[in-house]
mmCIF file of C-alpha atoms and ligand atoms in Angstrom:
data_model
loop_
_atom_site.group_PDB
_atom_site.id
_atom_site.type_symbol
_atom_site.label_atom_id
_atom_site.label_comp_id
_atom_site.label_asym_id
_atom_site.label_seq_id
_atom_site.Cartn_x
_atom_site.Cartn_y
_atom_site.Cartn_z
ATOM 1 C CA MET A 10 0.176 -16.852 -5.869
ATOM 2 C CA LYS A 11 -3.389 -16.590 -7.213
ATOM 3 C CA ILE A 12 -4.261 -12.941 -7.444
ATOM 4 C CA GLU A 13 -7.471 -10.991 -8.775
ATOM 5 C CA PRO A 14 -7.350 -8.922 -11.757
ATOM 6 C CA PHE A 15 -6.328 -5.382 -10.878
ATOM 7 C CA LEU A 16 -9.571 -3.993 -12.367
ATOM 8 C CA LEU A 17 -8.689 -0.190 -12.637
ATOM 9 C CA GLU A 18 -5.122 -1.041 -14.379
ATOM 10 C CA ARG A 19 -7.221 -3.411 -16.755
ATOM 11 C CA TRP A 20 -9.828 -0.899 -17.539
ATOM 12 C CA MET A 21 -7.221 2.125 -18.172
ATOM 13 C CA THR A 22 -5.115 0.322 -20.350
ATOM 14 C CA ARG A 23 -8.034 -0.559 -22.670
ATOM 15 C CA HIS A 24 -8.299 3.411 -23.302
ATOM 16 C CA GLU A 25 -5.746 5.386 -22.035
ATOM 17 C CA THR A 26 -3.801 5.463 -25.424
ATOM 18 C CA HIS A 27 -6.747 6.440 -27.667
ATOM 19 C CA VAL A 28 -8.632 9.228 -25.731
ATOM 20 C CA LYS A 29 -8.293 12.967 -26.066
ATOM 21 C CA TYR A 30 -9.323 13.638 -22.699
ATOM 22 C CA ASP A 31 -7.811 11.601 -19.821
ATOM 23 C CA ILE A 32 -9.696 13.161 -16.675
ATOM 24 C CA ALA A 33 -9.501 9.820 -15.295
ATOM 25 C CA GLU A 34 -5.409 9.934 -14.813
ATOM 26 C CA SER A 35 -4.423 9.569 -11.381
ATOM 27 C CA GLY A 36 -1.269 11.734 -11.483
ATOM 28 C CA ILE A 37 -0.489 15.240 -12.153
ATOM 29 C CA LEU A 38 0.772 16.343 -15.917
ATOM 30 C CA PRO A 39 3.894 14.661 -16.178
ATOM 31 C CA LEU A 40 7.204 16.696 -16.279
ATOM 32 C CA SER A 41 9.869 16.169 -19.042
ATOM 33 C CA THR A 42 13.771 15.833 -18.703
ATOM 34 C CA HIS A 43 13.514 19.500 -20.491
ATOM 35 C CA ASP A 44 11.183 20.782 -17.610
ATOM 36 C CA LEU A 45 13.428 19.433 -14.851
ATOM 37 C CA LEU A 46 16.660 21.240 -16.485
ATOM 38 C CA GLN A 47 14.983 24.295 -16.845
ATOM 39 C CA PHE A 48 14.685 24.459 -12.826
ATOM 40 C CA GLU A 49 18.401 24.608 -12.913
ATOM 41 C CA PRO A 50 19.978 27.874 -12.418
ATOM 42 C CA GLU A 51 21.127 29.292 -15.860
ATOM 43 C CA GLY A 52 24.742 29.061 -14.867
ATOM 44 C CA THR A 53 24.755 25.409 -13.920
ATOM 45 C CA ARG A 54 22.102 24.018 -16.847
ATOM 46 C CA ALA A 55 24.567 22.979 -19.554
ATOM 47 C CA ALA A 56 26.715 20.982 -16.855
ATOM 48 C CA THR A 57 23.879 19.188 -15.396
ATOM 49 C CA LEU A 58 22.795 17.819 -18.852
ATOM 50 C CA GLU A 59 26.531 17.096 -19.488
ATOM 51 C CA ALA A 60 26.802 14.939 -16.389
ATOM 52 C CA LEU A 61 23.547 13.172 -17.172
ATOM 53 C CA LEU A 62 24.698 12.349 -20.770
ATOM 54 C CA GLN A 63 28.058 11.308 -19.305
ATOM 55 C CA LEU A 64 26.439 8.804 -16.597
ATOM 56 C CA PRO A 65 28.030 5.600 -17.136
ATOM 57 C CA LEU A 66 24.742 3.164 -17.504
ATOM 58 C CA GLY A 67 26.007 0.429 -15.301
ATOM 59 C CA TYR A 68 23.995 -1.205 -12.487
ATOM 60 C CA SER A 69 23.206 0.889 -9.966
ATOM 61 C CA GLU A 70 23.425 0.676 -5.972
ATOM 62 C CA ALA A 71 20.936 -1.763 -5.379
ATOM 63 C CA CYS A 72 19.117 0.285 -2.693
ATOM 64 C CA GLY A 73 19.219 3.514 -4.408
ATOM 65 C CA THR A 74 22.180 5.649 -4.589
ATOM 66 C CA VAL A 75 23.329 7.508 -1.463
ATOM 67 C CA ALA A 76 22.425 10.934 -2.955
ATOM 68 C CA LEU A 77 18.911 9.865 -3.626
ATOM 69 C CA ARG A 78 18.210 8.104 -0.141
ATOM 70 C CA SER A 79 19.892 10.926 1.693
ATOM 71 C CA ALA A 80 17.697 13.387 -0.344
ATOM 72 C CA LEU A 81 14.706 11.071 0.517
ATOM 73 C CA ALA A 82 15.596 10.702 4.160
ATOM 74 C CA ALA A 83 15.846 14.284 4.720
ATOM 75 C CA THR A 84 11.982 14.687 3.991
ATOM 76 C CA TYR A 85 11.193 12.897 7.023
ATOM 77 C CA GLN A 86 12.033 13.911 10.497
ATOM 78 C CA LEU A 87 14.306 11.251 11.921
ATOM 79 C CA VAL A 88 15.443 9.012 9.175
ATOM 80 C CA ALA A 89 18.689 8.059 7.910
ATOM 81 C CA ALA A 90 19.745 7.178 4.156
ATOM 82 C CA ASP A 91 20.068 3.366 5.356
ATOM 83 C CA GLN A 92 16.336 3.348 6.588
ATOM 84 C CA ILE A 93 15.517 4.113 2.755
ATOM 85 C CA LEU A 94 14.863 1.637 0.072
ATOM 86 C CA VAL A 95 14.580 3.211 -3.392
ATOM 87 C CA THR A 96 11.977 1.094 -5.438
ATOM 88 C CA THR A 97 10.438 0.685 -8.588
ATOM 89 C CA GLY A 98 7.510 3.032 -7.967
ATOM 90 C CA ALA A 99 5.470 3.001 -4.540
ATOM 91 C CA ILE A 100 3.760 -0.074 -6.271
ATOM 92 C CA GLU A 101 7.018 -2.140 -5.483
ATOM 93 C CA ALA A 102 7.597 -0.991 -2.175
ATOM 94 C CA ASN A 103 3.931 -1.935 -1.106
ATOM 95 C CA TYR A 104 4.292 -5.289 -2.794
ATOM 96 C CA LEU A 105 7.691 -6.068 -1.023
ATOM 97 C CA LEU A 106 6.191 -5.070 2.449
ATOM 98 C CA PHE A 107 3.040 -7.014 2.109
ATOM 99 C CA GLN A 108 5.404 -10.021 1.327
ATOM 100 C CA VAL A 109 7.877 -9.687 4.095
ATOM 101 C CA LEU A 110 5.658 -8.360 6.951
ATOM 102 C CA LEU A 111 2.779 -10.885 6.333
ATOM 103 C CA ASP A 112 1.733 -14.350 6.419
ATOM 104 C CA ALA A 113 -0.906 -16.288 5.391
ATOM 105 C CA GLY A 114 -3.814 -16.159 8.138
ATOM 106 C CA ASP A 115 -2.841 -12.845 9.561
ATOM 107 C CA HIS A 116 -5.376 -10.140 10.055
ATOM 108 C CA VAL A 117 -4.953 -6.855 7.981
ATOM 109 C CA ILE A 118 -7.129 -3.888 7.776
ATOM 110 C CA ALA A 119 -7.134 -1.928 4.553
ATOM 111 C CA PRO A 120 -9.045 1.373 3.099
ATOM 112 C CA TYR A 121 -11.981 0.285 0.795
ATOM 113 C CA PRO A 122 -12.512 1.795 -1.996
ATOM 114 C CA ALA A 123 -8.889 1.962 -2.599
ATOM 115 C CA TYR A 124 -6.004 1.552 -4.886
ATOM 116 C CA GLN A 125 -6.803 -2.276 -5.435
ATOM 117 C CA GLN A 126 -3.294 -3.567 -4.533
ATOM 118 C CA LEU A 127 -3.641 -2.465 -0.925
ATOM 119 C CA TYR A 128 -6.134 -5.171 -0.019
ATOM 120 C CA SER A 129 -5.835 -7.600 -3.217
ATOM 121 C CA VAL A 130 -2.034 -8.441 -2.376
ATOM 122 C CA PRO A 131 -2.778 -9.375 1.130
ATOM 123 C CA ARG A 132 -5.687 -11.372 0.071
ATOM 124 C CA ALA A 133 -3.731 -13.291 -2.058
ATOM 125 C CA ILE A 134 -1.088 -14.049 0.483
ATOM 126 C CA GLY A 135 -3.955 -15.561 2.368
ATOM 127 C CA CYS A 136 -4.310 -12.848 4.891
ATOM 128 C CA GLU A 137 -7.878 -12.359 6.489
ATOM 129 C CA VAL A 138 -8.465 -8.647 5.114
ATOM 130 C CA SER A 139 -10.818 -6.543 6.731
ATOM 131 C CA LEU A 140 -12.111 -3.344 4.700
ATOM 132 C CA TRP A 141 -12.186 0.104 6.545
ATOM 133 C CA GLU A 142 -14.807 1.964 4.631
ATOM 134 C CA VAL A 143 -14.149 5.354 3.280
ATOM 135 C CA GLY A 144 -16.668 5.443 0.942
ATOM 136 C CA PRO A 145 -20.304 6.993 0.794
ATOM 137 C CA GLU A 146 -21.262 5.381 4.004
ATOM 138 C CA THR A 147 -18.695 7.682 5.753
ATOM 139 C CA ASP A 148 -19.439 10.684 3.327
ATOM 140 C CA TYR A 149 -15.670 9.638 1.654
ATOM 141 C CA ARG A 150 -13.971 10.251 4.916
ATOM 142 C CA TYR A 151 -11.654 8.149 7.288
ATOM 143 C CA ASP A 152 -13.619 7.131 10.586
ATOM 144 C CA VAL A 153 -11.329 5.935 12.921
ATOM 145 C CA ASP A 154 -14.043 4.560 15.309
ATOM 146 C CA ALA A 155 -15.033 2.123 12.616
ATOM 147 C CA LEU A 156 -11.233 1.286 12.418
ATOM 148 C CA GLU A 157 -11.029 0.604 16.243
ATOM 149 C CA ARG A 158 -14.014 -1.835 15.693
ATOM 150 C CA LEU A 159 -12.197 -3.825 12.894
ATOM 151 C CA LEU A 160 -9.326 -4.300 15.202
ATOM 152 C CA THR A 161 -8.388 -7.565 16.903
ATOM 153 C CA PRO A 162 -5.512 -8.439 18.908
ATOM 154 C CA ARG A 163 -4.594 -10.496 15.914
ATOM 155 C CA THR A 164 -4.196 -7.570 13.747
ATOM 156 C CA LYS A 165 -0.990 -7.544 11.956
ATOM 157 C CA LEU A 166 -0.950 -4.495 9.906
ATOM 158 C CA ILE A 167 -3.508 -1.644 9.337
ATOM 159 C CA VAL A 168 -2.836 0.008 6.141
ATOM 160 C CA VAL A 169 -3.605 3.731 5.414
ATOM 161 C CA ASN A 170 -3.570 5.933 2.370
ATOM 162 C CA THR A 171 -3.637 9.793 2.971
ATOM 163 C CA PRO A 172 -4.516 11.726 0.917
ATOM 164 C CA HIS A 173 -6.543 8.821 -0.298
ATOM 165 C CA ASN A 174 -7.194 7.333 -3.816
ATOM 166 C CA PRO A 175 -10.185 7.655 -4.863
ATOM 167 C CA THR A 176 -11.937 9.850 -2.816
ATOM 168 C CA GLY A 177 -9.472 12.602 -1.711
ATOM 169 C CA ALA A 178 -10.157 11.899 1.969
ATOM 170 C CA MET A 179 -7.682 13.126 4.681
ATOM 171 C CA LEU A 180 -6.443 11.405 7.818
ATOM 172 C CA SER A 181 -6.260 14.376 10.054
ATOM 173 C CA PRO A 182 -3.225 14.524 12.051
ATOM 174 C CA ALA A 183 -4.907 13.577 15.481
ATOM 175 C CA ASP A 184 -6.876 10.708 13.653
ATOM 176 C CA ALA A 185 -3.405 9.488 12.386
ATOM 177 C CA ALA A 186 -1.982 9.761 15.955
ATOM 178 C CA ARG A 187 -5.008 7.480 17.189
ATOM 179 C CA VAL A 188 -4.426 4.878 14.090
ATOM 180 C CA TYR A 189 -0.771 4.621 15.183
ATOM 181 C CA ALA A 190 -1.984 4.312 19.053
ATOM 182 C CA LEU A 191 -4.413 1.570 18.009
ATOM 183 C CA ALA A 192 -1.675 -0.066 15.920
ATOM 184 C CA GLU A 193 0.515 -0.167 18.839
ATOM 185 C CA SER A 194 -1.694 -1.482 21.207
ATOM 186 C CA VAL A 195 -1.717 -4.655 19.333
ATOM 187 C CA GLY A 196 1.754 -5.019 17.880
ATOM 188 C CA ALA A 197 0.798 -4.039 14.440
ATOM 189 C CA TRP A 198 2.751 -2.299 11.600
ATOM 190 C CA VAL A 199 1.392 0.675 10.362
ATOM 191 C CA ILE A 200 1.992 1.297 6.545
ATOM 192 C CA GLY A 201 1.186 4.663 5.262
ATOM 193 C CA ASP A 202 1.059 4.794 1.451
ATOM 194 C CA GLU A 203 1.875 8.240 0.903
ATOM 195 C CA ALA A 204 1.801 8.225 -2.758
ATOM 196 C CA TYR A 205 -0.291 11.729 -2.583
ATOM 197 C CA ARG A 206 2.175 13.486 -0.253
ATOM 198 C CA TRP A 207 2.801 17.134 -0.770
ATOM 199 C CA LEU A 208 -0.454 17.209 -3.002
ATOM 200 C CA SER A 209 -2.944 19.875 -0.755
ATOM 201 C CA VAL A 210 -5.792 21.492 -2.533
ATOM 202 C CA PRO A 211 -6.958 24.958 -2.020
ATOM 203 C CA GLY A 212 -9.028 24.914 1.355
ATOM 204 C CA GLY A 213 -7.996 21.285 1.863
ATOM 205 C CA ASP A 214 -6.827 19.474 5.255
ATOM 206 C CA PRO A 215 -3.911 19.665 6.887
ATOM 207 C CA PHE A 216 -1.347 16.821 6.206
ATOM 208 C CA ALA A 217 -0.922 14.070 9.083
ATOM 209 C CA PRO A 218 2.877 13.254 9.603
ATOM 210 C CA PRO A 219 4.179 10.500 7.638
ATOM 211 C CA ALA A 220 3.959 7.390 9.384
ATOM 212 C CA VAL A 221 7.399 6.480 9.515
ATOM 213 C CA ASP A 222 7.688 9.584 11.889
ATOM 214 C CA MET A 223 5.150 8.276 14.146
ATOM 215 C CA GLY A 224 7.080 5.598 15.740
ATOM 216 C CA ALA A 225 9.028 2.332 15.248
ATOM 217 C CA ARG A 226 6.131 0.487 14.066
ATOM 218 C CA GLY A 227 5.593 2.983 11.069
ATOM 219 C CA ILE A 228 6.514 2.658 7.741
ATOM 220 C CA SER A 229 5.852 5.248 4.882
ATOM 221 C CA VAL A 230 5.874 4.471 1.152
ATOM 222 C CA GLY A 231 6.417 7.279 -1.236
ATOM 223 C CA THR A 232 6.849 7.821 -4.986
ATOM 224 C CA LEU A 233 7.887 10.727 -7.691
ATOM 225 C CA SER A 234 4.823 9.629 -9.691
ATOM 226 C CA LYS A 235 2.144 11.639 -8.222
ATOM 227 C CA PRO A 236 3.709 14.542 -6.221
ATOM 228 C CA TYR A 237 6.478 15.097 -8.901
ATOM 229 C CA GLY A 238 4.675 14.266 -12.279
ATOM 230 C CA LEU A 239 7.583 11.777 -13.006
ATOM 231 C CA PRO A 240 5.645 8.457 -13.286
ATOM 232 C CA GLY A 241 7.773 7.395 -15.890
ATOM 233 C CA LEU A 242 10.842 7.376 -13.890
ATOM 234 C CA ARG A 243 9.560 4.515 -11.748
ATOM 235 C CA ILE A 244 11.182 5.818 -8.911
ATOM 236 C CA GLY A 245 9.605 4.925 -5.103
ATOM 237 C CA TRP A 246 10.670 4.290 -1.806
ATOM 238 C CA MET A 247 9.649 2.935 1.380
ATOM 239 C CA ALA A 248 11.282 4.234 4.673
ATOM 240 C CA GLY A 249 11.209 2.585 7.828
ATOM 241 C CA PRO A 250 13.130 0.249 10.313
ATOM 242 C CA ARG A 251 16.411 -1.037 9.233
ATOM 243 C CA ASP A 252 15.433 -4.704 9.614
ATOM 244 C CA VAL A 253 12.335 -4.260 7.574
ATOM 245 C CA ILE A 254 14.324 -2.221 4.901
ATOM 246 C CA GLU A 255 16.987 -5.112 4.956
ATOM 247 C CA ARG A 256 14.396 -7.823 4.589
ATOM 248 C CA CYS A 257 12.706 -5.843 1.697
ATOM 249 C CA TRP A 258 16.102 -5.322 -0.018
ATOM 250 C CA GLY A 259 16.686 -9.188 0.111
ATOM 251 C CA MET A 260 13.390 -10.031 -1.569
ATOM 252 C CA ARG A 261 14.060 -7.278 -4.166
ATOM 253 C CA ASP A 262 17.312 -8.992 -5.249
ATOM 254 C CA TYR A 263 14.745 -11.649 -6.879
ATOM 255 C CA ILE A 264 12.473 -9.090 -8.702
ATOM 256 C CA THR A 265 14.067 -5.845 -9.848
ATOM 257 C CA LEU A 266 17.340 -5.501 -8.121
ATOM 258 C CA SER A 267 17.880 -2.099 -8.379
ATOM 259 C CA PRO A 268 16.664 1.461 -9.608
ATOM 260 C CA GLY A 269 17.463 2.369 -13.001
ATOM 261 C CA LYS A 270 20.901 4.400 -12.633
ATOM 262 C CA LEU A 271 19.606 7.529 -14.866
ATOM 263 C CA ASN A 272 15.952 7.557 -13.341
ATOM 264 C CA ASP A 273 17.894 7.642 -9.799
ATOM 265 C CA ALA A 274 19.875 10.471 -11.086
ATOM 266 C CA LEU A 275 16.823 12.362 -12.634
ATOM 267 C CA ALA A 276 15.171 11.754 -9.499
ATOM 268 C CA CYS A 277 18.134 13.544 -7.553
ATOM 269 C CA LEU A 278 17.469 16.662 -9.846
ATOM 270 C CA ALA A 279 13.898 16.546 -9.544
ATOM 271 C CA LEU A 280 14.197 16.760 -5.547
ATOM 272 C CA ARG A 281 16.258 19.659 -5.661
ATOM 273 C CA HIS A 282 13.462 21.515 -7.277
ATOM 274 C CA HIS A 283 10.953 20.109 -4.799
ATOM 275 C CA ASP A 284 9.611 23.539 -4.157
ATOM 276 C CA LYS A 285 9.098 24.863 -7.892
ATOM 277 C CA ILE A 286 7.330 21.631 -8.766
ATOM 278 C CA VAL A 287 4.909 21.998 -5.566
ATOM 279 C CA GLU A 288 4.018 25.395 -7.044
ATOM 280 C CA ARG A 289 3.581 24.389 -10.398
ATOM 281 C CA ASN A 290 0.924 21.536 -9.088
ATOM 282 C CA ARG A 291 -0.717 23.998 -6.749
ATOM 283 C CA VAL A 292 -1.296 26.121 -9.992
ATOM 284 C CA ILE A 293 -2.922 22.938 -11.976
ATOM 285 C CA ILE A 294 -4.638 21.804 -9.023
ATOM 286 C CA THR A 295 -6.408 25.271 -7.961
ATOM 287 C CA ALA A 296 -7.731 25.579 -11.898
ATOM 288 C CA ASN A 297 -8.967 22.348 -12.043
ATOM 289 C CA LEU A 298 -10.547 22.046 -8.881
ATOM 290 C CA ALA A 299 -12.471 25.208 -9.615
ATOM 291 C CA ALA A 300 -13.454 24.176 -13.122
ATOM 292 C CA ALA A 301 -14.657 20.620 -11.733
ATOM 293 C CA SER A 302 -16.559 22.421 -8.962
ATOM 294 C CA ALA A 303 -18.525 24.728 -11.103
ATOM 295 C CA TRP A 304 -19.018 22.160 -13.903
ATOM 296 C CA ILE A 305 -20.719 19.648 -10.834
ATOM 297 C CA GLU A 306 -22.754 22.664 -9.651
ATOM 298 C CA SER A 307 -24.081 22.936 -13.266
ATOM 299 C CA ARG A 308 -25.183 19.560 -13.403
ATOM 300 C CA GLN A 309 -26.745 19.131 -9.552
ATOM 301 C CA ASP A 310 -29.714 17.485 -10.760
ATOM 302 C CA MET A 311 -27.495 14.329 -11.802
ATOM 303 C CA LEU A 312 -23.891 14.984 -10.173
ATOM 304 C CA SER A 313 -22.692 15.548 -6.881
ATOM 305 C CA TRP A 314 -19.025 14.989 -5.118
ATOM 306 C CA THR A 315 -17.320 15.608 -1.726
ATOM 307 C CA ALA A 316 -14.235 17.808 -3.195
ATOM 308 C CA PRO A 317 -11.050 16.155 -2.698
ATOM 309 C CA ARG A 318 -9.574 17.170 0.854
ATOM 310 C CA GLY A 319 -6.019 16.584 -0.588
ATOM 311 C CA GLY A 320 -4.502 14.854 -3.319
ATOM 312 C CA LEU A 321 -5.639 14.610 -6.662
ATOM 313 C CA LEU A 322 -8.841 12.486 -6.800
ATOM 314 C CA GLY A 323 -12.465 12.814 -6.399
ATOM 315 C CA LEU A 324 -15.472 10.305 -6.538
ATOM 316 C CA LEU A 325 -18.297 11.919 -8.689
ATOM 317 C CA LYS A 326 -21.678 10.268 -7.615
ATOM 318 C CA TYR A 327 -24.108 10.355 -10.795
ATOM 319 C CA ASN A 328 -28.043 9.952 -10.798
ATOM 320 C CA LEU A 329 -28.706 8.063 -14.000
ATOM 321 C CA PRO A 330 -30.025 4.765 -15.022
ATOM 322 C CA VAL A 331 -26.723 3.417 -16.228
ATOM 323 C CA ASP A 332 -23.848 1.444 -14.748
ATOM 324 C CA SER A 333 -20.682 2.813 -14.284
ATOM 325 C CA LEU A 334 -18.778 0.576 -16.797
ATOM 326 C CA THR A 335 -20.918 1.423 -19.445
ATOM 327 C CA LEU A 336 -21.269 4.885 -18.970
ATOM 328 C CA ALA A 337 -17.472 4.783 -18.554
ATOM 329 C CA ASP A 338 -16.770 2.938 -21.706
ATOM 330 C CA THR A 339 -19.273 5.084 -23.546
ATOM 331 C CA LEU A 340 -17.570 8.360 -22.404
ATOM 332 C CA ALA A 341 -14.060 6.917 -23.459
ATOM 333 C CA THR A 342 -15.235 5.411 -27.046
ATOM 334 C CA GLU A 343 -17.867 8.136 -28.168
ATOM 335 C CA TYR A 344 -16.895 10.939 -26.621
ATOM 336 C CA SER A 345 -13.041 10.601 -26.228
ATOM 337 C CA VAL A 346 -13.008 11.050 -22.483
ATOM 338 C CA MET A 347 -11.832 8.962 -19.682
ATOM 339 C CA LEU A 348 -13.537 8.946 -16.469
ATOM 340 C CA ALA A 349 -13.115 5.578 -14.458
ATOM 341 C CA PRO A 350 -15.900 3.366 -13.624
ATOM 342 C CA GLY A 351 -16.679 3.158 -9.958
ATOM 343 C CA SER A 352 -17.123 -0.549 -10.166
ATOM 344 C CA ALA A 353 -13.293 -0.638 -10.444
ATOM 345 C CA PHE A 354 -13.436 0.292 -7.023
ATOM 346 C CA GLY A 355 -16.350 -1.605 -5.830
ATOM 347 C CA TYR A 356 -19.050 1.106 -6.146
ATOM 348 C CA GLU A 357 -21.502 1.831 -8.662
ATOM 349 C CA GLN A 358 -22.983 5.025 -9.797
ATOM 350 C CA HIS A 359 -19.767 6.700 -9.292
ATOM 351 C CA LEU A 360 -16.760 8.031 -11.548
ATOM 352 C CA ARG A 361 -13.329 8.577 -10.360
ATOM 353 C CA LEU A 362 -12.232 12.210 -11.624
ATOM 354 C CA GLY A 363 -8.433 13.239 -11.769
ATOM 355 C CA ILE A 364 -7.588 17.117 -11.243
ATOM 356 C CA GLY A 365 -4.126 16.806 -12.181
ATOM 357 C CA GLN A 366 -3.726 17.186 -15.916
ATOM 358 C CA ARG A 367 -3.307 20.237 -17.954
ATOM 359 C CA PRO A 368 -6.213 22.896 -17.212
ATOM 360 C CA ASP A 369 -7.430 23.696 -20.828
ATOM 361 C CA MET A 370 -7.583 19.674 -21.615
ATOM 362 C CA PHE A 371 -9.160 19.121 -18.534
ATOM 363 C CA ALA A 372 -11.676 21.913 -19.177
ATOM 364 C CA ARG A 373 -12.470 20.411 -22.502
ATOM 365 C CA GLY A 374 -12.779 16.832 -21.120
ATOM 366 C CA LEU A 375 -15.305 17.912 -18.659
ATOM 367 C CA ALA A 376 -17.381 19.807 -21.360
ATOM 368 C CA GLU A 377 -17.337 16.538 -23.556
ATOM 369 C CA ALA A 378 -18.413 14.642 -20.596
ATOM 370 C CA GLY A 379 -21.223 16.891 -19.427
ATOM 371 C CA ARG A 380 -22.330 16.457 -23.377
ATOM 372 C CA ALA A 381 -22.491 12.638 -22.807
ATOM 373 C CA LEU A 382 -24.295 12.933 -19.117
ATOM 374 C CA ASP A 383 -26.808 15.184 -20.999
ATOM 375 C CA ARG A 384 -27.755 12.656 -23.436
ATOM 376 C CA PHE A 385 -28.083 9.825 -21.100
ATOM 377 C CA ARG A 386 -30.318 12.111 -19.158
ATOM 378 C CA ALA A 387 -32.431 13.009 -22.085
ATOM 379 C CA SER A 388 -32.648 9.408 -23.185
ATOM 380 C CA SER A 389 -33.684 8.085 -19.446
HETATM 381 C C1 PLP B 415 -2.269 4.969 -3.508
HETATM 382 C C2 PLP B 415 -1.204 4.510 -4.420
HETATM 383 N N1 PLP B 415 -0.560 3.907 -4.251
HETATM 384 C C3 PLP B 415 0.348 3.445 -4.974
HETATM 385 C C4 PLP B 415 0.427 3.717 -6.351
HETATM 386 C C5 PLP B 415 1.615 3.303 -7.139
HETATM 387 O O1 PLP B 415 2.407 4.505 -7.696
HETATM 388 P P1 PLP B 415 3.780 4.132 -8.425
HETATM 389 O O2 PLP B 415 4.081 2.775 -8.546
HETATM 390 O O3 PLP B 415 3.678 4.900 -9.809
HETATM 391 O O4 PLP B 415 4.835 4.933 -7.580
HETATM 392 C C6 PLP B 415 -0.716 4.440 -7.097
HETATM 393 C C7 PLP B 415 -0.615 4.664 -8.350
HETATM 394 O O5 PLP B 415 -1.618 5.098 -8.629
HETATM 395 C C8 PLP B 415 -1.226 5.069 -5.937
HETATM 396 O O6 PLP B 415 -2.469 5.643 -6.326
#
């Protein structure tokens, strides 16, 4: 299979280990094993640690332990543990689903801009991919009328990503129901990439139900990377009809086989403390969203955005005579700040900002980025 380069990943890996202020990062400030243990009641903390230390590191249950799959299933309305496949991040879940559900020539609708996997993998399979725009043309919102115009009797799959990377757009509950009904009307699947589930922003929009809870054509993809601050565990999952789960599992036998055993155990520990983690995220997001809004307001002559309605990401539009890759490279190499170039998402004159990192670092990153933008303005 020939596939286009994953532009954002290529750009991030160039800079992410060198910069001081990574405010392009798509996740929330990571938690450590120590942090997870601190969530445990004092009386059981030592026993929890001991159980982790004593866990024999053999191969794990191929589709994830029953304990983990049961805990994940319980986050949906009518999903049983055997409808969950634990994967190496949401990225593997999406990949398996595309491979299993799609054939060359199928018609797919995917959001754009987007996490590039969502349209590049279907394209690499040989599908005809229609891009459903969520960018400046629609004021960084989902427009279901536009989706309806893209739908054909041949449409095999509609991909939805809400909250949306990179705009922070949300599909409303009513619009999500409409998307599902449209898919059903032509016998298509709906994959809900719900990587940013549980990450609400102050004053943001309500969450639509997960795709799997909408009906038999809905499949949800989730991850502990974003909402739990645990991308290093590489624990994601899909929730869907049993036959789809079986077929994805069958394909996964050839790729990663099973989740890491310790990672599965740490994932169970994290899920037990869902509410505390959500609250911790809320504090970080609230501080950073306020700082970002004030920073953008103070530079209205060159910056604007539609603040995220959910999730951790927003696209900044800038009004300077410099392309986004040059600007982002200059920010990274000369100011030690990472803001992702819009060109990686197909949108010039934009930078992607992530509001999930440590608030003091985030504020310093904004200040440094501001210095750089002021310099570009003065020299233009
Ligand atoms: C929309 C979306 N889906 C999936 C992923 C993959 O996440 P992971 O594999 O870490 O779970 C990402 C990561 O940035 C993402 O933004």
